[in-house]
PDB file of C-alpha atoms in Angstrom:
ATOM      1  CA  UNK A   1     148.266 159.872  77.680  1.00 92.00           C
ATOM      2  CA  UNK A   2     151.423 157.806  78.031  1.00 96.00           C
ATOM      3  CA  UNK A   3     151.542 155.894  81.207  1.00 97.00           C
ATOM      4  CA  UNK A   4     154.261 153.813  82.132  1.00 98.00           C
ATOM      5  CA  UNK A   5     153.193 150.397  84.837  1.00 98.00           C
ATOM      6  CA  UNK A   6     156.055 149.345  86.932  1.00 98.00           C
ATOM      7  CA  UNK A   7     154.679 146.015  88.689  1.00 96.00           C
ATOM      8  CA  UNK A   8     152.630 145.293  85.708  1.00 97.00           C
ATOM      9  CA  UNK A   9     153.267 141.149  85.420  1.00 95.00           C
ATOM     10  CA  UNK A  10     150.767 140.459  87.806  1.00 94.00           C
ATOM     11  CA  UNK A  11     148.246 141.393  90.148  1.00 95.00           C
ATOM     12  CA  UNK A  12     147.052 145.171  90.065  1.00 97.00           C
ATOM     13  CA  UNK A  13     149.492 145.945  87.563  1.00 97.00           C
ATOM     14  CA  UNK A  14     148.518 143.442  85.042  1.00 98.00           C
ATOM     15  CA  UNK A  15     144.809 144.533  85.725  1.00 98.00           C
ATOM     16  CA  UNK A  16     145.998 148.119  84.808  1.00 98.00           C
ATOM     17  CA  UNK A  17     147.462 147.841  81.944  1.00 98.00           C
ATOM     18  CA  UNK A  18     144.451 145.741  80.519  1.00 97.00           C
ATOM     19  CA  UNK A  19     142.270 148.739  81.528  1.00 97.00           C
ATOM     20  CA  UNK A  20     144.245 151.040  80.664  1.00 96.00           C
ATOM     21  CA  UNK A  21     144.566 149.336  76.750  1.00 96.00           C
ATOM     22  CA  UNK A  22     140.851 149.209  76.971  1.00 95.00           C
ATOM     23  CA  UNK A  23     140.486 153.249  77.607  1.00 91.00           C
ATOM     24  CA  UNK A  24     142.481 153.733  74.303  1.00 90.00           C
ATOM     25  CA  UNK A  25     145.929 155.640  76.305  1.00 93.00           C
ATOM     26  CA  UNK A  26     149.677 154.067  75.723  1.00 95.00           C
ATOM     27  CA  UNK A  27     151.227 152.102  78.223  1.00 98.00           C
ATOM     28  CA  UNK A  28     155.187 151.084  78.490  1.00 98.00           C
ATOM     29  CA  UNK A  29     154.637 147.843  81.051  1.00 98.00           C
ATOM     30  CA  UNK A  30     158.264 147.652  82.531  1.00 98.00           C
ATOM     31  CA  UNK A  31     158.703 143.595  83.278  1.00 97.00           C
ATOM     32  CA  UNK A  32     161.545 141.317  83.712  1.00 93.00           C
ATOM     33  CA  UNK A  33     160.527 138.744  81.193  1.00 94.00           C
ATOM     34  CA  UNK A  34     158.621 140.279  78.366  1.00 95.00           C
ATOM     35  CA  UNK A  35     158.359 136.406  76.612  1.00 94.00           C
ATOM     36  CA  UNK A  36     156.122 135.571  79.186  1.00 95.00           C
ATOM     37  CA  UNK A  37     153.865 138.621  79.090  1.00 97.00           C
ATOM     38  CA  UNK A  38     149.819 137.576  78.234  1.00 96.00           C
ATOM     39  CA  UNK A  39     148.639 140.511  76.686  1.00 96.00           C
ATOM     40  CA  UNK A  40     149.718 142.111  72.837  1.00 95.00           C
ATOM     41  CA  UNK A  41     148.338 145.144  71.961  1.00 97.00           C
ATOM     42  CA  UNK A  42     149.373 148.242  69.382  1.00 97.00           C
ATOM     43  CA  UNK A  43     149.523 150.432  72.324  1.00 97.00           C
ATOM     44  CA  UNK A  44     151.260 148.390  74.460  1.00 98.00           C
ATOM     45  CA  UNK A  45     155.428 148.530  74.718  1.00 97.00           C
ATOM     46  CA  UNK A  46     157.147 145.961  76.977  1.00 98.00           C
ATOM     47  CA  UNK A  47     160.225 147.158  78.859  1.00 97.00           C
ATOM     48  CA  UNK A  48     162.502 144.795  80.239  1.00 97.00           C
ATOM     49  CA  UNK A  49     164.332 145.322  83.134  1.00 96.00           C
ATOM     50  CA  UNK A  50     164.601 145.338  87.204  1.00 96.00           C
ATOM     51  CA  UNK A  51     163.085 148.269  89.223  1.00 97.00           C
ATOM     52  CA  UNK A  52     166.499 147.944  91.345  1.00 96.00           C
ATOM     53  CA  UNK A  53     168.569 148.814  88.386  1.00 98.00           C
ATOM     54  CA  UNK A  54     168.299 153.247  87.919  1.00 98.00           C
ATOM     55  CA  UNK A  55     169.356 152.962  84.418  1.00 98.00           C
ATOM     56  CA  UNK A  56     166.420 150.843  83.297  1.00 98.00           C
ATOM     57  CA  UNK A  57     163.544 152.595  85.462  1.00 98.00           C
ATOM     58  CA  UNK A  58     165.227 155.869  83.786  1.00 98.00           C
ATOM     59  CA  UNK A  59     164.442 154.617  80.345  1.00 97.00           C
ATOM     60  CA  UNK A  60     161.055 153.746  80.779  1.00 98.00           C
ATOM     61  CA  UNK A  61     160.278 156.978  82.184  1.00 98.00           C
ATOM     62  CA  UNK A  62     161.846 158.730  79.896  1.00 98.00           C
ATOM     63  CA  UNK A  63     159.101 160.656  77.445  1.00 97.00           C
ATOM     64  CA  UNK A  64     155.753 159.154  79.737  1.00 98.00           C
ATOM     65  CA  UNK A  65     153.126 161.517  80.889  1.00 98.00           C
ATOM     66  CA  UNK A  66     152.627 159.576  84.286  1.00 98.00           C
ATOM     67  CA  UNK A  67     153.710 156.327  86.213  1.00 98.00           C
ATOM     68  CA  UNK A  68     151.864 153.912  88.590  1.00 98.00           C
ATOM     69  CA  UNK A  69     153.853 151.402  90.407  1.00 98.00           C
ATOM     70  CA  UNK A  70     152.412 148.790  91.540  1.00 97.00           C
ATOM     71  CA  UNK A  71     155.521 146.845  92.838  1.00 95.00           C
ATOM     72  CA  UNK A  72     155.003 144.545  95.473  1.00 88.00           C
ATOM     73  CA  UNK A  73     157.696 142.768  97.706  1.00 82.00           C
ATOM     74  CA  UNK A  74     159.915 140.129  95.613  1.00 73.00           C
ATOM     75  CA  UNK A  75     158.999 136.239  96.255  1.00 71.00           C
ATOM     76  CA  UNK A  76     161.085 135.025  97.903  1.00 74.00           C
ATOM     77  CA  UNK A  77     161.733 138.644  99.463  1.00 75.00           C
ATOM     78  CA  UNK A  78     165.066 140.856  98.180  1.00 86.00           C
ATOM     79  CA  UNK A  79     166.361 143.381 101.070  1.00 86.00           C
ATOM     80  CA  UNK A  80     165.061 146.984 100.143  1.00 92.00           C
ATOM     81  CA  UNK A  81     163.807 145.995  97.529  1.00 94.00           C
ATOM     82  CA  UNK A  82     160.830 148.536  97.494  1.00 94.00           C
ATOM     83  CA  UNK A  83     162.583 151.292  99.069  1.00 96.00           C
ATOM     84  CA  UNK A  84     165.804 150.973  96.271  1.00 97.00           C
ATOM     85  CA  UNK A  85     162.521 150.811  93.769  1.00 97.00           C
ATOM     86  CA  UNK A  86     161.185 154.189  94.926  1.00 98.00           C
ATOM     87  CA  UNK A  87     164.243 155.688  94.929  1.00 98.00           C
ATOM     88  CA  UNK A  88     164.680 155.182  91.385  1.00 98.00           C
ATOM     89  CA  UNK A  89     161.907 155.508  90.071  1.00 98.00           C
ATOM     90  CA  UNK A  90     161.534 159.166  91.968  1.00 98.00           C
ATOM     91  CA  UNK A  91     164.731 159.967  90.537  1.00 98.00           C
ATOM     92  CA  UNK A  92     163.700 159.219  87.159  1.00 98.00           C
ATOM     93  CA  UNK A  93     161.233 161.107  87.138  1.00 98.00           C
ATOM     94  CA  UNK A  94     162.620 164.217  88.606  1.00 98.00           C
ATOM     95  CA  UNK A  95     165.065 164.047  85.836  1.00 98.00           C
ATOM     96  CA  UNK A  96     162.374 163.658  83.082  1.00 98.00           C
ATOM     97  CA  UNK A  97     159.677 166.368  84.260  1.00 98.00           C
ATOM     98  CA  UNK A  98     157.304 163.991  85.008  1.00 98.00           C
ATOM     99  CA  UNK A  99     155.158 165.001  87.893  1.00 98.00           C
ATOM    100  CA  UNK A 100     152.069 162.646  88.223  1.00 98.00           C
ATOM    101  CA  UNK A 101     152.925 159.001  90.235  1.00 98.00           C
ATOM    102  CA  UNK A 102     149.875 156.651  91.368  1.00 98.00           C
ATOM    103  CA  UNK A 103     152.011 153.787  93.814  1.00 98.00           C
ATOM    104  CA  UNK A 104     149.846 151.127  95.702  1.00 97.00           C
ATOM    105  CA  UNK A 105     150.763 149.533  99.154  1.00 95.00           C
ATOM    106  CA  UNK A 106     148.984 147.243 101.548  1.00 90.00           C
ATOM    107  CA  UNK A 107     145.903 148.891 104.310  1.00 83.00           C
ATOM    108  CA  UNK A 108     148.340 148.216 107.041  1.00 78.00           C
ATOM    109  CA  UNK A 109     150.214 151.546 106.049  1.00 83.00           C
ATOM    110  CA  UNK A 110     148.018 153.552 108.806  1.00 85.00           C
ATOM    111  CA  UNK A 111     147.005 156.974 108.467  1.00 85.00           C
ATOM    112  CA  UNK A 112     146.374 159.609 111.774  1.00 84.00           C
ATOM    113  CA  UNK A 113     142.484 159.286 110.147  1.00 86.00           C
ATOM    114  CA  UNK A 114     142.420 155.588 110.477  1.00 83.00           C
ATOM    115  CA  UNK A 115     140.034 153.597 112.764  1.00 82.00           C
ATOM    116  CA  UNK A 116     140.725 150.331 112.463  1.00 79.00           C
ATOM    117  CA  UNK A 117     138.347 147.874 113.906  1.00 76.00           C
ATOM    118  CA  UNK A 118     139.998 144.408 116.014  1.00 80.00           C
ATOM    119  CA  UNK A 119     139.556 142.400 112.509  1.00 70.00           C
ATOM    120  CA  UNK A 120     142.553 145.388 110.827  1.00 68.00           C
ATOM    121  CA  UNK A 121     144.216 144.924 114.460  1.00 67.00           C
ATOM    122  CA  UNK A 122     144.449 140.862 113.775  1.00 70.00           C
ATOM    123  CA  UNK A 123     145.837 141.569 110.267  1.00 68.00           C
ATOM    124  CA  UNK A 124     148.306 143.965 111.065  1.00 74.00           C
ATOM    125  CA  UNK A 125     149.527 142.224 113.884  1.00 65.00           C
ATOM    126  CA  UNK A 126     150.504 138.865 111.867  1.00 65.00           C
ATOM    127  CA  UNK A 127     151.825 140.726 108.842  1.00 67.00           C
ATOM    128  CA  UNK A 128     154.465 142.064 111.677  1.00 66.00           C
ATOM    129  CA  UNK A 129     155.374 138.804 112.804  1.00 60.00           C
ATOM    130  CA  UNK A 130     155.232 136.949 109.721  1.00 58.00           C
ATOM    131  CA  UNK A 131     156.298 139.302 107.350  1.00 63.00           C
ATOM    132  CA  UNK A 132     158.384 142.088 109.614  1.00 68.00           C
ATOM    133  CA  UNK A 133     160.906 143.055 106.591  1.00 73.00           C
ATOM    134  CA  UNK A 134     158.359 143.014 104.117  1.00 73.00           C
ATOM    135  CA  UNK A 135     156.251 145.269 105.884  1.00 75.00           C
ATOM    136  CA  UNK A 136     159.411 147.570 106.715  1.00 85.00           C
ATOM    137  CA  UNK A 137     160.444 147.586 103.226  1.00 82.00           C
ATOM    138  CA  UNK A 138     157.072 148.954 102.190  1.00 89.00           C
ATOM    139  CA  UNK A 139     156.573 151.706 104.896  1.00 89.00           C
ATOM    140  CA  UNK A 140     160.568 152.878 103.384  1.00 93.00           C
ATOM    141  CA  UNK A 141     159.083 152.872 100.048  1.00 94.00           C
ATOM    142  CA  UNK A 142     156.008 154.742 101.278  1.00 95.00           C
ATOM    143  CA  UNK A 143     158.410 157.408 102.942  1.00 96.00           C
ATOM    144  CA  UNK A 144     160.658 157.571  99.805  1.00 97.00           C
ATOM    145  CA  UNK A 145     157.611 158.936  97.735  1.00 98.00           C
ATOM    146  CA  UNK A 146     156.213 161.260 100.622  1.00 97.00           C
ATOM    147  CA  UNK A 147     159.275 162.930 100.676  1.00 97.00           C
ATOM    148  CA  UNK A 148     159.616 163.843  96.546  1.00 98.00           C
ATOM    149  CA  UNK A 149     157.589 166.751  95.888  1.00 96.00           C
ATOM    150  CA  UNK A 150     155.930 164.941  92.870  1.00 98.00           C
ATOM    151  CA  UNK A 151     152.114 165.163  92.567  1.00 98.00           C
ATOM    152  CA  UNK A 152     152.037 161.506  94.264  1.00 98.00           C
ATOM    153  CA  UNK A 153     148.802 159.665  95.293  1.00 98.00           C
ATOM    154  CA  UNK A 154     149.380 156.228  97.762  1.00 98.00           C
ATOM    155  CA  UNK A 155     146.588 153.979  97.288  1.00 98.00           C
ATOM    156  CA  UNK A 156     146.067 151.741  99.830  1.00 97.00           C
ATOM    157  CA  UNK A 157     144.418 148.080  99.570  1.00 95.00           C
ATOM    158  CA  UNK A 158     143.028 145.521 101.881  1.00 93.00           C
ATOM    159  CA  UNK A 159     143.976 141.856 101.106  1.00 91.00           C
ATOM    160  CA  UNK A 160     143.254 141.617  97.549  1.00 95.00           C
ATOM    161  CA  UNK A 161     141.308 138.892  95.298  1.00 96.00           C
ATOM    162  CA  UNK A 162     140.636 137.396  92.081  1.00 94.00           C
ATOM    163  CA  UNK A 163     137.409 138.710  91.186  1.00 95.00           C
ATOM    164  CA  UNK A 164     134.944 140.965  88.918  1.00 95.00           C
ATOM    165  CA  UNK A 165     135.047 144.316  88.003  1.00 97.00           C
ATOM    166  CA  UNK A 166     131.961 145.652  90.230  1.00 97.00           C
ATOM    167  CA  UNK A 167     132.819 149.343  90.112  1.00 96.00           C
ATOM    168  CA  UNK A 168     131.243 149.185  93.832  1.00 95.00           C
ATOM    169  CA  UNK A 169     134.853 150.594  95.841  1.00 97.00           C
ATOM    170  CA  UNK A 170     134.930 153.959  97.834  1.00 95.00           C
ATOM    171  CA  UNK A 171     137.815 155.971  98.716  1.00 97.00           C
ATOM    172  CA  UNK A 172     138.491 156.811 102.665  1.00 94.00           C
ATOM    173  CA  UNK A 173     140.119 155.490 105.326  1.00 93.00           C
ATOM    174  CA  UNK A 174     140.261 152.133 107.637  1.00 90.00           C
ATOM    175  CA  UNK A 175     136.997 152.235 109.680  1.00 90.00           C
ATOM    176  CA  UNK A 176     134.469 149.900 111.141  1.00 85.00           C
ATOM    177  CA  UNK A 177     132.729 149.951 107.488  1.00 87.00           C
ATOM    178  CA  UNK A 178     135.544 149.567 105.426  1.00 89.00           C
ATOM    179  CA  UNK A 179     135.847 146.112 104.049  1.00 89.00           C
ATOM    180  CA  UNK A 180     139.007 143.448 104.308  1.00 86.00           C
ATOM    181  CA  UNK A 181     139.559 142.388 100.693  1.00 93.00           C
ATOM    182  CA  UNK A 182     138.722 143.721  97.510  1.00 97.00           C
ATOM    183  CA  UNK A 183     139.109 142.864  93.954  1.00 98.00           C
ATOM    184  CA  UNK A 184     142.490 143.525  92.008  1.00 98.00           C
ATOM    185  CA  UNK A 185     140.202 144.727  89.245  1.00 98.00           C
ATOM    186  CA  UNK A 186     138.167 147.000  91.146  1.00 98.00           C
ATOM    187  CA  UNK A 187     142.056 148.128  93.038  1.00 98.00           C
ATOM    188  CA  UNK A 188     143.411 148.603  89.244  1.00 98.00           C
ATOM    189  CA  UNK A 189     140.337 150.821  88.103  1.00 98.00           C
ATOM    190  CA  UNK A 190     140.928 152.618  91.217  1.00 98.00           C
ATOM    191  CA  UNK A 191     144.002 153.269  90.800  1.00 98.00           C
ATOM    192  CA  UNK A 192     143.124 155.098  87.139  1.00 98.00           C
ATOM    193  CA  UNK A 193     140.191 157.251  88.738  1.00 98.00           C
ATOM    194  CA  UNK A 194     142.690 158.687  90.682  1.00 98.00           C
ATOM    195  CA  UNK A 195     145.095 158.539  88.518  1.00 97.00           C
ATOM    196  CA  UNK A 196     143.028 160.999  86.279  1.00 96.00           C
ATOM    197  CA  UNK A 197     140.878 163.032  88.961  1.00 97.00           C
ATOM    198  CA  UNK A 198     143.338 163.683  90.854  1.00 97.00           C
ATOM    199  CA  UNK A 199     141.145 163.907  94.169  1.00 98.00           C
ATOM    200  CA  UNK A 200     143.732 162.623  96.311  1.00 98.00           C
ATOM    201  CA  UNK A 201     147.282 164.313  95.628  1.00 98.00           C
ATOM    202  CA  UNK A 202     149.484 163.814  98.608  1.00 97.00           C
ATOM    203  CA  UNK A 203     147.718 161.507 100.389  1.00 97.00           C
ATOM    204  CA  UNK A 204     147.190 157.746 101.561  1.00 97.00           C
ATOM    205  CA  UNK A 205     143.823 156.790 101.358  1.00 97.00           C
ATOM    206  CA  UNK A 206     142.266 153.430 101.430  1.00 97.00           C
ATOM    207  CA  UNK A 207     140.255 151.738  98.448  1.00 97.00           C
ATOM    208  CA  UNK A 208     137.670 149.095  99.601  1.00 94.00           C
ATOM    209  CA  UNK A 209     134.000 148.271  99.803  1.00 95.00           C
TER     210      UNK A 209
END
């Protein structure tokens, strides 16, 4: 499989393309620097370019089997900066046939199944007064890709940690057993299950403990 890893200079992404070397599949990691990349591999092609720009996110689509994004908001932030992201990289792949996209956003992004407990309340409520744009910017994203009528999958993440790879995280919703943080590499391995096993197509659910 050829995958291509929008996001991939840090965080989840850089955790999935590591995994996804490891499983033996291709993956195009579209960054803005490619000097300052950490990982070489044979199966591994660095893309330059900005997520904002349609022309670039068209290329690196162009000829992939599937695409996660795992795009979070700019530091310091960039106005719709995740919304202009989705756009394009929807487009894109429209234009190219490709149907399967795995995109990540934060546990805040309720669902009508959700029951968050006071300690999601808390977190939720500061992100909105700390971080209202950001938080906008992501739910526009979030609508971009529910409206394409690709084979989509939104994974959703608590606050998320350097840590092992403990293979321990569920898929469900916010509830009074769901955890608040979880590992990026247990997010990024997530992110592949589904990615492959396509359990949950058109939906939002949450990966934790």
């Amino acid at each position: 499989m050829k995958l291509v890893v929008f996001g991939a200079s840090r965080g989840v992404g850089l955790k999935v393309v590591e995994q996804v070397l490891a499983t033996g599949h291709t993956v195009t990691a579209f960054v803005r620097t490619p000097s300052r990349f950490p990982i070489e591999h044979p199966n591994l092609t660095l893309c330059q370019g900005d997520a904002m720009n349609a022309i670039a996110v068209e290329k690196a689509i162009a000829g992939q089997d599937a695409v996660i994004s795992a795009l979070g908001p700019a530091r310091p932030p960039v106005p719709s900066m995740m919304e202009t992201s989705a756009k394009n990289i929807v487009a894109a792949m429209k234009k190219h046939g490709v149907r399967r996209l795995v995109s990540t956003t934060g546990a805040g992004m309720r669902q009508p199944e959700d029951q968050p407990k006071l300690a999601d309340h808390v977190i939720s409520f500061l992100l909105n007064l700390l971080a209202k744009n950001v938080v906008l910017d992501s739910a526009a994203n979030v609508k971009v890709i529910q409206a394409s009528d690709l084979d989509w999958t939104v994974v959703r993440f608590p606050r998320l940690l350097d840590g092992d790879l403990t293979g321990k995280y569920r898929f469900g919703y916010v509830s009074r057993n769901s955890s608040t943080q979880l590992s990026r590499a247990d997010a990024a391995a997530a992110v592949l299950k589904e990615l492959m096993e396509k359990q949950w197509v058109r939906k939002l659910p949450l990966v934790s403990y």
